[in-house]
PDB file of C-alpha atoms and ligand atoms in Angstrom:
ATOM      1  CA  UNK A  18      25.405 -57.587-137.745  1.00 94.00           C
ATOM      2  CA  UNK A  19      21.708 -56.653-137.482  1.00 97.00           C
ATOM      3  CA  UNK A  20      20.887 -53.038-138.251  1.00 98.00           C
ATOM      4  CA  UNK A  21      17.735 -50.965-138.458  1.00 98.00           C
ATOM      5  CA  UNK A  22      17.899 -47.965-140.760  1.00 98.00           C
ATOM      6  CA  UNK A  23      15.245 -45.539-139.594  1.00 98.00           C
ATOM      7  CA  UNK A  24      13.945 -42.163-140.705  1.00 98.00           C
ATOM      8  CA  UNK A  25      11.032 -40.290-142.273  1.00 97.00           C
ATOM      9  CA  UNK A  26      10.007 -40.792-145.917  1.00 96.00           C
ATOM     10  CA  UNK A  27      12.625 -39.213-148.164  1.00 95.00           C
ATOM     11  CA  UNK A  28      15.428 -39.427-145.588  1.00 97.00           C
ATOM     12  CA  UNK A  29      17.497 -41.663-147.862  1.00 96.00           C
ATOM     13  CA  UNK A  30      17.014 -45.003-146.068  1.00 97.00           C
ATOM     14  CA  UNK A  31      16.799 -47.040-149.274  1.00 96.00           C
ATOM     15  CA  UNK A  32      19.886 -45.443-150.823  1.00 96.00           C
ATOM     16  CA  UNK A  33      21.974 -45.875-147.679  1.00 98.00           C
ATOM     17  CA  UNK A  34      20.692 -49.416-147.013  1.00 97.00           C
ATOM     18  CA  UNK A  35      21.882 -50.457-150.488  1.00 97.00           C
ATOM     19  CA  UNK A  36      25.304 -48.917-149.881  1.00 97.00           C
ATOM     20  CA  UNK A  37      25.605 -50.684-146.522  1.00 97.00           C
ATOM     21  CA  UNK A  38      24.591 -53.935-148.196  1.00 97.00           C
ATOM     22  CA  UNK A  39      27.415 -53.598-150.706  1.00 97.00           C
ATOM     23  CA  UNK A  40      30.024 -52.448-148.175  1.00 96.00           C
ATOM     24  CA  UNK A  41      29.376 -55.055-145.481  1.00 95.00           C
ATOM     25  CA  UNK A  42      27.957 -57.819-147.631  1.00 96.00           C
ATOM     26  CA  UNK A  43      24.811 -58.053-145.513  1.00 97.00           C
ATOM     27  CA  UNK A  44      21.422 -58.238-147.262  1.00 98.00           C
ATOM     28  CA  UNK A  45      18.983 -55.375-147.057  1.00 97.00           C
ATOM     29  CA  UNK A  46      15.329 -56.076-146.325  1.00 98.00           C
ATOM     30  CA  UNK A  47      12.998 -53.304-147.474  1.00 98.00           C
ATOM     31  CA  UNK A  48       9.342 -53.918-146.643  1.00 98.00           C
ATOM     32  CA  UNK A  49       8.343 -51.146-149.098  1.00 97.00           C
ATOM     33  CA  UNK A  50      10.267 -52.893-151.929  1.00 97.00           C
ATOM     34  CA  UNK A  51       8.583 -56.213-151.104  1.00 98.00           C
ATOM     35  CA  UNK A  52       5.147 -54.596-151.189  1.00 98.00           C
ATOM     36  CA  UNK A  53       5.877 -52.770-154.460  1.00 97.00           C
ATOM     37  CA  UNK A  54       7.094 -56.007-156.096  1.00 97.00           C
ATOM     38  CA  UNK A  55       3.981 -57.832-154.866  1.00 98.00           C
ATOM     39  CA  UNK A  56       1.757 -55.098-156.334  1.00 98.00           C
ATOM     40  CA  UNK A  57       3.612 -55.216-159.644  1.00 97.00           C
ATOM     41  CA  UNK A  58       3.273 -59.010-159.825  1.00 98.00           C
ATOM     42  CA  UNK A  59      -0.373 -58.848-158.705  1.00 98.00           C
ATOM     43  CA  UNK A  60       0.146 -61.479-156.002  1.00 98.00           C
ATOM     44  CA  UNK A  61      -2.508 -61.928-153.263  1.00 98.00           C
ATOM     45  CA  UNK A  62      -0.347 -59.786-150.946  1.00 97.00           C
ATOM     46  CA  UNK A  63      -0.039 -57.132-153.669  1.00 98.00           C
ATOM     47  CA  UNK A  64      -3.782 -56.987-154.232  1.00 98.00           C
ATOM     48  CA  UNK A  65      -4.329 -56.679-150.480  1.00 97.00           C
ATOM     49  CA  UNK A  66      -1.910 -53.773-149.952  1.00 98.00           C
ATOM     50  CA  UNK A  67      -2.174 -51.792-153.204  1.00 98.00           C
ATOM     51  CA  UNK A  68      -4.720 -49.189-152.107  1.00 98.00           C
ATOM     52  CA  UNK A  69      -2.929 -48.785-148.752  1.00 98.00           C
ATOM     53  CA  UNK A  70       0.387 -47.946-150.418  1.00 97.00           C
ATOM     54  CA  UNK A  71      -1.307 -45.755-153.024  1.00 96.00           C
ATOM     55  CA  UNK A  72      -2.842 -43.712-150.209  1.00 96.00           C
ATOM     56  CA  UNK A  73       0.369 -43.421-148.191  1.00 96.00           C
ATOM     57  CA  UNK A  74      -1.086 -45.286-145.238  1.00 97.00           C
ATOM     58  CA  UNK A  75       0.368 -48.198-143.260  1.00 98.00           C
ATOM     59  CA  UNK A  76      -0.117 -51.883-143.983  1.00 98.00           C
ATOM     60  CA  UNK A  77      -1.597 -53.628-140.884  1.00 98.00           C
ATOM     61  CA  UNK A  78       1.025 -54.630-138.304  1.00 98.00           C
ATOM     62  CA  UNK A  79       0.192 -58.320-138.390  1.00 98.00           C
ATOM     63  CA  UNK A  80       0.694 -58.530-142.158  1.00 98.00           C
ATOM     64  CA  UNK A  81       4.049 -56.747-141.954  1.00 98.00           C
ATOM     65  CA  UNK A  82       5.324 -58.685-138.946  1.00 98.00           C
ATOM     66  CA  UNK A  83       4.431 -62.067-140.498  1.00 97.00           C
ATOM     67  CA  UNK A  84       6.089 -61.033-143.760  1.00 98.00           C
ATOM     68  CA  UNK A  85       9.321 -59.924-142.061  1.00 98.00           C
ATOM     69  CA  UNK A  86       9.528 -63.039-139.844  1.00 97.00           C
ATOM     70  CA  UNK A  87       8.987 -65.208-142.903  1.00 96.00           C
ATOM     71  CA  UNK A  88      11.591 -63.361-144.945  1.00 97.00           C
ATOM     72  CA  UNK A  89      14.213 -63.338-142.165  1.00 97.00           C
ATOM     73  CA  UNK A  90      13.953 -67.109-141.788  1.00 95.00           C
ATOM     74  CA  UNK A  91      15.702 -67.440-145.181  1.00 97.00           C
ATOM     75  CA  UNK A  92      19.289 -68.610-145.087  1.00 97.00           C
ATOM     76  CA  UNK A  93      20.649 -65.483-146.761  1.00 97.00           C
ATOM     77  CA  UNK A  94      19.937 -63.489-143.584  1.00 97.00           C
ATOM     78  CA  UNK A  95      21.825 -65.898-141.307  1.00 96.00           C
ATOM     79  CA  UNK A  96      24.821 -63.578-140.959  1.00 95.00           C
ATOM     80  CA  UNK A  97      22.785 -60.435-140.425  1.00 97.00           C
ATOM     81  CA  UNK A  98      20.580 -57.930-142.202  1.00 98.00           C
ATOM     82  CA  UNK A  99      19.759 -54.285-142.716  1.00 98.00           C
ATOM     83  CA  UNK A 100      16.121 -53.428-142.127  1.00 98.00           C
ATOM     84  CA  UNK A 101      14.816 -50.522-144.193  1.00 98.00           C
ATOM     85  CA  UNK A 102      11.264 -49.356-143.497  1.00 98.00           C
ATOM     86  CA  UNK A 103      10.611 -51.754-140.618  1.00 98.00           C
ATOM     87  CA  UNK A 104       9.634 -51.401-137.783  1.00 98.00           C
ATOM     88  CA  UNK A 105       7.285 -48.503-138.479  1.00 98.00           C
ATOM     89  CA  UNK A 106       5.028 -48.706-135.410  1.00 98.00           C
ATOM     90  CA  UNK A 107       5.714 -49.426-131.739  1.00 98.00           C
ATOM     91  CA  UNK A 108       3.677 -52.653-132.077  1.00 98.00           C
ATOM     92  CA  UNK A 109       6.004 -53.774-134.890  1.00 98.00           C
ATOM     93  CA  UNK A 110       9.057 -52.887-132.787  1.00 98.00           C
ATOM     94  CA  UNK A 111       7.708 -54.926-129.871  1.00 98.00           C
ATOM     95  CA  UNK A 112       6.982 -57.868-132.164  1.00 98.00           C
ATOM     96  CA  UNK A 113      10.507 -57.592-133.569  1.00 98.00           C
ATOM     97  CA  UNK A 114      11.968 -57.606-130.022  1.00 98.00           C
ATOM     98  CA  UNK A 115      10.105 -60.862-129.438  1.00 98.00           C
ATOM     99  CA  UNK A 116      11.330 -62.270-132.748  1.00 97.00           C
ATOM    100  CA  UNK A 117      14.942 -61.528-131.812  1.00 97.00           C
ATOM    101  CA  UNK A 118      14.490 -63.058-128.368  1.00 97.00           C
ATOM    102  CA  UNK A 119      12.910 -66.207-129.783  1.00 97.00           C
ATOM    103  CA  UNK A 120      15.838 -66.534-132.189  1.00 96.00           C
ATOM    104  CA  UNK A 121      18.530 -65.828-129.574  1.00 96.00           C
ATOM    105  CA  UNK A 122      19.586 -62.821-131.574  1.00 96.00           C
ATOM    106  CA  UNK A 123      20.129 -59.120-130.855  1.00 97.00           C
ATOM    107  CA  UNK A 124      19.922 -55.784-132.592  1.00 98.00           C
ATOM    108  CA  UNK A 125      23.349 -54.195-133.050  1.00 96.00           C
ATOM    109  CA  UNK A 126      22.406 -50.686-134.068  1.00 96.00           C
ATOM    110  CA  UNK A 127      19.442 -48.456-134.772  1.00 98.00           C
ATOM    111  CA  UNK A 128      20.521 -45.711-137.153  1.00 98.00           C
ATOM    112  CA  UNK A 129      18.199 -42.748-137.314  1.00 98.00           C
ATOM    113  CA  UNK A 130      18.637 -40.418-140.292  1.00 98.00           C
ATOM    114  CA  UNK A 131      17.481 -36.907-139.456  1.00 97.00           C
ATOM    115  CA  UNK A 132      16.388 -34.537-142.195  1.00 97.00           C
ATOM    116  CA  UNK A 133      14.223 -31.386-141.840  1.00 96.00           C
ATOM    117  CA  UNK A 134      10.683 -31.741-143.136  1.00 93.00           C
ATOM    118  CA  UNK A 135      10.931 -29.093-145.915  1.00 93.00           C
ATOM    119  CA  UNK A 136      13.908 -30.940-147.340  1.00 95.00           C
ATOM    120  CA  UNK A 137      12.021 -34.280-147.251  1.00 95.00           C
ATOM    121  CA  UNK A 138       9.144 -32.887-149.291  1.00 94.00           C
ATOM    122  CA  UNK A 139      11.554 -31.334-151.796  1.00 94.00           C
ATOM    123  CA  UNK A 140      13.503 -34.586-152.189  1.00 93.00           C
ATOM    124  CA  UNK A 141      10.460 -36.811-152.633  1.00 94.00           C
ATOM    125  CA  UNK A 142       8.779 -34.532-155.160  1.00 94.00           C
ATOM    126  CA  UNK A 143      11.959 -34.290-157.211  1.00 93.00           C
ATOM    127  CA  UNK A 144      13.123 -37.920-157.105  1.00 87.00           C
ATOM    128  CA  UNK A 145      10.927 -38.938-160.058  1.00 85.00           C
ATOM    129  CA  UNK A 146      10.799 -42.674-159.316  1.00 89.00           C
ATOM    130  CA  UNK A 147       7.241 -42.744-160.590  1.00 89.00           C
ATOM    131  CA  UNK A 148       5.868 -43.958-157.278  1.00 90.00           C
ATOM    132  CA  UNK A 149       2.094 -43.569-156.911  1.00 92.00           C
ATOM    133  CA  UNK A 150       2.647 -42.272-153.371  1.00 94.00           C
ATOM    134  CA  UNK A 151       5.166 -39.575-154.350  1.00 94.00           C
ATOM    135  CA  UNK A 152       2.578 -36.884-155.075  1.00 93.00           C
ATOM    136  CA  UNK A 153       2.293 -33.763-152.908  1.00 93.00           C
ATOM    137  CA  UNK A 154      -0.955 -34.912-151.297  1.00 94.00           C
ATOM    138  CA  UNK A 155       0.317 -38.431-150.534  1.00 95.00           C
ATOM    139  CA  UNK A 156       3.609 -37.105-149.192  1.00 94.00           C
ATOM    140  CA  UNK A 157       1.630 -35.009-146.714  1.00 95.00           C
ATOM    141  CA  UNK A 158      -0.258 -38.112-145.583  1.00 96.00           C
ATOM    142  CA  UNK A 159       2.978 -40.113-145.299  1.00 97.00           C
ATOM    143  CA  UNK A 160       4.607 -37.439-143.176  1.00 97.00           C
ATOM    144  CA  UNK A 161       1.551 -37.238-140.942  1.00 97.00           C
ATOM    145  CA  UNK A 162       1.573 -41.023-140.524  1.00 98.00           C
ATOM    146  CA  UNK A 163       5.307 -40.857-139.786  1.00 98.00           C
ATOM    147  CA  UNK A 164       4.865 -38.254-137.037  1.00 97.00           C
ATOM    148  CA  UNK A 165       1.978 -40.080-135.415  1.00 98.00           C
ATOM    149  CA  UNK A 166       2.792 -43.787-135.835  1.00 98.00           C
ATOM    150  CA  UNK A 167       6.470 -44.113-136.658  1.00 98.00           C
ATOM    151  CA  UNK A 168       8.315 -41.448-134.666  1.00 97.00           C
ATOM    152  CA  UNK A 169       7.459 -43.154-131.339  1.00 98.00           C
ATOM    153  CA  UNK A 170       9.571 -46.102-132.545  1.00 98.00           C
ATOM    154  CA  UNK A 171      12.584 -43.877-131.908  1.00 98.00           C
ATOM    155  CA  UNK A 172      11.739 -43.601-128.177  1.00 97.00           C
ATOM    156  CA  UNK A 173      11.267 -47.359-128.027  1.00 98.00           C
ATOM    157  CA  UNK A 174      14.879 -47.949-129.118  1.00 98.00           C
ATOM    158  CA  UNK A 175      16.204 -44.939-127.215  1.00 97.00           C
ATOM    159  CA  UNK A 176      15.076 -46.766-124.060  1.00 97.00           C
ATOM    160  CA  UNK A 177      17.182 -49.720-125.196  1.00 96.00           C
ATOM    161  CA  UNK A 178      20.196 -47.434-125.763  1.00 96.00           C
ATOM    162  CA  UNK A 179      20.513 -48.514-129.399  1.00 97.00           C
ATOM    163  CA  UNK A 180      19.944 -45.221-131.211  1.00 98.00           C
ATOM    164  CA  UNK A 181      22.646 -43.553-133.300  1.00 97.00           C
ATOM    165  CA  UNK A 182      21.458 -40.237-134.712  1.00 98.00           C
ATOM    166  CA  UNK A 183      23.014 -39.435-138.084  1.00 98.00           C
ATOM    167  CA  UNK A 184      22.679 -36.103-139.904  1.00 98.00           C
ATOM    168  CA  UNK A 185      20.900 -36.970-143.163  1.00 98.00           C
ATOM    169  CA  UNK A 186      21.839 -33.741-144.969  1.00 97.00           C
ATOM    170  CA  UNK A 187      24.693 -33.711-147.444  1.00 97.00           C
ATOM    171  CA  UNK A 188      25.847 -35.850-150.329  1.00 97.00           C
ATOM    172  CA  UNK A 189      25.095 -39.579-150.436  1.00 97.00           C
ATOM    173  CA  UNK A 190      28.750 -40.351-149.671  1.00 98.00           C
ATOM    174  CA  UNK A 191      28.991 -37.843-146.815  1.00 98.00           C
ATOM    175  CA  UNK A 192      25.959 -39.429-145.156  1.00 98.00           C
ATOM    176  CA  UNK A 193      27.292 -42.921-145.818  1.00 98.00           C
ATOM    177  CA  UNK A 194      30.626 -42.037-144.179  1.00 98.00           C
ATOM    178  CA  UNK A 195      28.803 -40.744-141.107  1.00 98.00           C
ATOM    179  CA  UNK A 196      26.869 -44.007-140.871  1.00 98.00           C
ATOM    180  CA  UNK A 197      30.032 -46.045-141.217  1.00 97.00           C
ATOM    181  CA  UNK A 198      31.790 -44.131-138.460  1.00 97.00           C
ATOM    182  CA  UNK A 199      28.885 -44.634-136.035  1.00 96.00           C
ATOM    183  CA  UNK A 200      29.068 -48.374-136.736  1.00 93.00           C
ATOM    184  CA  UNK A 201      32.763 -48.589-135.878  1.00 86.00           C
TER     185      UNK A 201
HETATM  186  P1  LIG B 326       8.759 -47.248-148.132  1.00 85.83           P
HETATM  187  O1  LIG B 326       9.278 -47.796-149.411  1.00 85.83           O
HETATM  188  O2  LIG B 326       9.525 -47.706-146.930  1.00 85.83           O
HETATM  189  O3  LIG B 326       8.582 -45.755-148.177  1.00 85.83           O
HETATM  190  O4  LIG B 326       7.290 -47.850-147.948  1.00 85.83           O
HETATM  191  C1  LIG B 326       6.254 -47.568-148.881  1.00 85.83           C
HETATM  192  C2  LIG B 326       4.899 -47.922-148.291  1.00 85.83           C
HETATM  193  O5  LIG B 326       4.857 -49.316-147.972  1.00 85.83           O
HETATM  194  C3  LIG B 326       4.530 -47.211-147.001  1.00 85.83           C
HETATM  195  O6  LIG B 326       3.988 -45.913-147.224  1.00 85.83           O
HETATM  196  C4  LIG B 326       3.504 -48.179-146.431  1.00 85.83           C
HETATM  197  O7  LIG B 326       2.273 -48.067-147.090  1.00 85.83           O
HETATM  198  C5  LIG B 326       4.092 -49.528-146.790  1.00 85.83           C
HETATM  199  N1  LIG B 326       5.025 -50.037-145.746  1.00 85.83           N
HETATM  200  C6  LIG B 326       6.356 -50.267-145.879  1.00 85.83           C
HETATM  201  N2  LIG B 326       6.883 -50.728-144.746  1.00 85.83           N
HETATM  202  C7  LIG B 326       5.860 -50.784-143.846  1.00 85.83           C
HETATM  203  C8  LIG B 326       5.769 -51.148-142.486  1.00 85.83           C
HETATM  204  N3  LIG B 326       6.843 -51.568-141.781  1.00 85.83           N
HETATM  205  N4  LIG B 326       4.553 -51.068-141.889  1.00 85.83           N
HETATM  206  C9  LIG B 326       3.447 -50.669-142.561  1.00 85.83           C
HETATM  207  N5  LIG B 326       3.466 -50.292-143.850  1.00 85.83           N
HETATM  208  C10 LIG B 326       4.660 -50.346-144.494  1.00 85.83           C
END
């Protein structure tokens, strides 16, 4: 089963992706986690993307697409995966369509978590994960980037009839149960 978990920053993608991973035994691939680990370990990728993440902007499409294709070629993803934080632009979505086609694979579901903007800001500022991009100013940038670059990804998959809208308000378990019932 191949799933994309989509939504604005603070929608709960990471939390829900981890729960799906445990429930269905399918690995989660979070591009944000990969970038943060690379920054922490000061790898060449980390050095390249650090200021981009710190500013709440997007890593160039080519870098992200190459990274995801590389990662997905690992054996652990053979039986499926949950993408969290990718694709984030229409160009990435198109590249991912090509990737699936080249690998004779398909996307099973695109789950879009919807949460009102005021709630997103509140959640991010109170989550206290110590992320450099979780400040009020950077959250504003991230939401602006989301509206401009990422939201159009929703239309891209709507055209393919893959989108399942899930209400992202409520407790973690309530939201998780909604996701599970859309997957049934
Ligand atoms: P996230 O953990 O998904 O909120 O991602 C944190 C940051 O990593 C984003 O603000 C971007 O700077 C970068 N990032 C993660 N995924 C992508 C992506 N698919 N395309 C471009 N930048 C990304």
